[in-house]
Amino acid sequence: MTNCIQGFKDYFCRPKNTNVRLKLPFVCFAWQIAMIILFGVFVRYNNESDAHWVQNMAQNNITSAIENDFYYRYPSFQDVHVMIFVGFGFLMTFLKRYSFGGVGFNFLIAAFGIQWALLMQGWFHSLDPSTGKIYIGIENLINADFCVAGCLIAYGAVLGKVSPVQLMVMTLFGVTLYAVEEYIILNLLHVSLDAGGSMIIHVFGGYYGLAISWVLYRPNLHQSKHLQGSVYHSDTFAMIGTLFLWMFWPSFNSATTYHGDGQHRAAINTYLCLTSCVLTTVAISSLSQKTGKLDMVHIQNSTLAGGVAMGTAAVFMVSPYGALIVGFCCGILSTMGYLYISPFLEKTLKIHDTCGIHNLHAMPGVIGGIVGAITAATASESVYGMQGLINTFDFTGNFKDRTVFAQGGYQAAGMCVAMVFGIGGGAIVGAILRFPIWGDPADENCNDDDVYWEVPQDEEDQLERNVGIKGLFYDWHLSPSRLKFQNAGPV
Amino acid sequence: MTNCIQGFKDYFCRPKNTNVRLKLPFVCFAWQIAMIILFGVFVRYNNESDAHWVQNMAQNNITSAIENDFYYRYPSFQDVHVMIFVGFGFLMTFLKRYSFGGVGFNFLIAAFGIQWALLMQGWFHSLDPSTGKIYIGIENLINADFCVAGCLIAYGAVLGKVSPVQLMVMTLFGVTLYAVEEYIILNLLHVSLDAGGSMIIHVFGGYYGLAISWVLYRPNLHQSKHLQGSVYHSDTFAMIGTLFLWMFWPSFNSATTYHGDGQHRAAINTYLCLTSCVLTTVAISSLSQKTGKLDMVHIQNSTLAGGVAMGTAAVFMVSPYGALIVGFCCGILSTMGYLYISPFLEKTLKIHDTCGIHNLHAMPGVIGGIVGAITAATASESVYGMQGLINTFDFTGNFKDRTVFAQGGYQAAGMCVAMVFGIGGGAIVGAILRFPIWGDPADENCNDDDVYWEVPQDEEDQLERNVGIKGLFYDWHLSPSRLKFQNAGPV
Amino acid sequence: MTNCIQGFKDYFCRPKNTNVRLKLPFVCFAWQIAMIILFGVFVRYNNESDAHWVQNMAQNNITSAIENDFYYRYPSFQDVHVMIFVGFGFLMTFLKRYSFGGVGFNFLIAAFGIQWALLMQGWFHSLDPSTGKIYIGIENLINADFCVAGCLIAYGAVLGKVSPVQLMVMTLFGVTLYAVEEYIILNLLHVSLDAGGSMIIHVFGGYYGLAISWVLYRPNLHQSKHLQGSVYHSDTFAMIGTLFLWMFWPSFNSATTYHGDGQHRAAINTYLCLTSCVLTTVAISSLSQKTGKLDMVHIQNSTLAGGVAMGTAAVFMVSPYGALIVGFCCGILSTMGYLYISPFLEKTLKIHDTCGIHNLHAMPGVIGGIVGAITAATASESVYGMQGLINTFDFTGNFKDRTVFAQGGYQAAGMCVAMVFGIGGGAIVGAILRFPIWGDPADENCNDDDVYWEVPQDEEDQLERNVGIKGLFYDWHLSPSRLKFQNAGPV
């Protein structure tokens, strides 16, 4: 690496060793065992998932099992679960030879992150001080999925350039930072509503990833340039991810909002916002090309920006047309981001953002935060009704005297907290990830599944092999990703 | 085009210009802005999605938030949403070089159509005359998805042969026609039950698409014949679409039926009907080939015909075996359609139907309408119970004295209305689409994503490039879709 | 076949005829017609899906339509449905040229099996002796899907080596055996809890498939060795199956557990168990390779073992950390199975297990049964509460005096029954399938879709054709799966 500080040069610039045979299993085992111990000490079923629930029903005036929170939230939970694993996973299969890494490492870090998130969020939000236990139910599972989403967003920035061990470290710290940030925003600032996490998830996750990518900048990444694009089928695979994210985003934004009209309205707002986002994305994408052709990168990503931006205000009375306007702006801004801001980030700020998370998550998240602040500040009893206002903003307990205008200010403050945690945390974690002990790939091996995966021999490889066997008058090598003639010409 | 009327020849037969750089963005922006304005004027949250709901609960004797219609319908809604975007989208990825167009344009027109459908259906069904506002909730979202399904069916007939601008126009008119037709069928004829839209969605959408395809007939389509088939992986992608449609069809047919046994029975009937449809599809597909091989086209499409045909009668007491019989017949007829009717339509009637929507939607839709009419006419109080009969057929208000026999007649009349709207509307819209201003592709560029999309360079392209660089003794061109030797032979 | 008994040699060793043009349609039609007749005689809507429900509500003290069992189970049902068709289907697309067979035959046999399962399970569990009718509702549909899962598991062992007719026969017998086995385990032994079917589904299905594969052993399977692996995109397709199975397994294990905390707890336990399983799978997979590379086979399969093993005990109070421990062990054991047990089974026991169902279903199912037995035997009133204990173990009627310790014993007995039925039934069905009348492929045609499917001409084929046309100085054949030079060298 050319930008090594001289003193550390020998240490940091050793040739890369991508053998993770000891590191990866060690990390997996160590952390999984730690999880088991911590779960054993701390985690129990909550009231509604415990076998005693049935005898508590009568005491709590619950007349029917359908009142169990499970039935309010489980369908949304499963949709969110699909977004985390298939949505994020397949969205990252677009690279021509990094589909295994995209979907596979996403799977690994999400499965780990979920467990750690249950603990971290549990300590901050579900700990019963009298027993010292965390009591979990369906809402905790949703929140753990949300928390992991922040780390998967960050993965998008460094896709193809890090090792699975680095990703595990990144997720460990990411979840930790997330839980602290969430506690500050939700409990201390009482930003009661960031149901879909525009700020907590997307702003934090986006800047966290960008800061890490900035620290890990590779000036010679062009050495693996032949692997940086997509192929026809990998782009089609990525559309699976896009569509499942797009379709289930209404569930994402409504999964944890309050029962009844809260969930109902959040779903409607998100649905509308996303439809309008598709149209402006297509418009700008087409405008940007000489002959009006559409770019798959924009369709795969910018169409989702509306869901991100609706995250904070989903449950607010933004009105159907308000939701359409938010989507309208996000489609434009996000697509412009891919056209102008990403190249700028890379050239000027030296931030290489593989999936363009700045345009899909960070920027729309900021918009979402602003929309939330404005909508909160302008909320009125005539629009919400007395009880609706209390439900929506949770003006209870210590916060029952807060005005909507003050609430708007706190919403804005919450966004700053998310940004600070993202950038600051990312910079520190990035520095940790630069230590040459994590098995990250050399510049010329980036974006190549061959480094961390047993990759099957494809047709083209077979062509190579067969041609070789037949003793033809020239040798060639048609490996699927690299293609060179070694000895061309007639014998 | 050879069938141009002489007088218009110069105008209609100009060389094709597929540059949509101004048209497409203009249409997207203009329509999205129109949507925002119209939503601003007309659309509001309905009672159950408004923040006032919580204080209205007590007045309406609702004791629990779980009574919100959201919890009855949201899981089905999400399934329908998946069918619209992943189901229809991936079903249309089967062409070897039109997967982007299949899934991408499906995405675009569905997102636009949903908004327009909310307005059009809202004016007819959810407008409160006292306030002049449309009040929307979860059921409106489902109905908007249904409405768009009609247009996506029509897209199947013209897949690969039209520009995105034409598709937008087609969707604008399609949704409009659909809403009027639906109003006539549901409100004027009081065809109270077409829950899965055999007639309203599938018959209308099918004939609408076929009529458009007939008007847009391309006699020289064989010029892009090399792109008309599928490849191995594109067929596998299409199976994603098939399966999500097949699995979620019970949700489609039960999404808007009445609470309780209505949704329950509709799901069971559709589930059973589809299983039996798979077996007869396989049987006929195997019979049709000399060595009994199965044809992916049949498996991908005809297995779904049962869901279409169960659309009208899903909520009726057709009995489990009745549902199996419907599926049995549909599998046979639909597969026969692919074998005999599609070629006939193309050769004799000059209708080119890319996806075979006649066999998958139009014909099974007609069967569904007939099944619905018969089942309605033979309904009896002993089978349904007094209240069940009223619930199922909605014999209330002006229609409380209608007999089941008369209802059967009205069901049949409803099907005719759907067919007339489809054929008539499609012919007119087709004529509009023939104006040479919409950027449609030339015959030799049909079924080719290269026209409207930035298509990534695949391995084969790279082969081409590398071979070129190495200065071999012959030049070849292995572009993924076209493959020509330009200068073969030893130097 | 070399191991033919001499006397039967002429009969059993005739050259293979894979033409299924008459057999397959005959079987499909005959069985579908039989289904229709049997459904006509036996199957009716149950109380909650019948139109009379609405008038029965008042009599049964049901105050709201949301109390219909449909709303408790439908979301889970749809998730299970996705697992059966997309999950199992796509998991079996990993072979390079058997994706159509994997997803397509899975579709066929599942659609048939569901109908037969409704009947078989109905006769044993839902038959009203007074009317002689089977009354079905949403829970029956879920159980039918479960039953079919057993047969799809068995398909995994013989994937690529059998004809669709054999699969239909296998499914007919499989469902029959399953229903008897289930009756013995659930009703006679009163193993009240095997909600996710560790024993009933996975142990039975696993050993059923292995026994069939053992009887059908092909010593010369290496003749189709070039088709036994995966290619890059087929592995990505298989990940779709893996992820949908993984994500929806909480629904699988909670779909039929008792309302309220039962479903809630089953979902949480399964969710946790699966997350921990991913980490240990990755760890062992990485450890097993010289350079720590991950193997897609492990990631696609062993990550799911936790869901299998949680099947029996999902609804028990195993505690969150207990679930993590089960997943921890299963990931290790299942991956080890792929590394050591599968080769052993093939070499020593002559069992070829295409998908490794021994490691994914049979072995984790046994673990699940053991976990269930231990958890049942150690259950106490302090953990469950009085009512919780009765709910969970269904200690009512004849079984109300059974102790938890005895219950543990019966759980273990249940597992033995499942295993006996699997091995015994599989051996007999395997013998039936060896008759040379079912159209199975020759050894050299295994794993090849060309035998039973119209396979589209791919790019590579086109290359072949074009090169041929151009009269080059050498002939080659680049068919997608086989690649040979026939006449190489300069002219």
Coordinates of C-alpha atoms in Angstrom, one line a residue, chain C residues 20 46 109 185 247 279 283 286 362 381 434 463:
Chain C
V20 CA -42.3 -41.6 -20.4
N46 CA -64.8 -27.8 8.3
I109 CA -44.7 -34.4 -6.6
I185 CA -46.6 -41.6 17.0
M247 CA -35.9 -17.7 7.1
L279 CA -21.7 -19.9 12.7
A283 CA -16.4 -22.6 11.2
S286 CA -13.5 -23.3 6.7
A362 CA -31.9 -37.7 9.1
E381 CA -44.6 -27.3 36.7
R434 CA -36.3 -51.3 -9.4
L463 CA -21.6 -21.1 -30.9

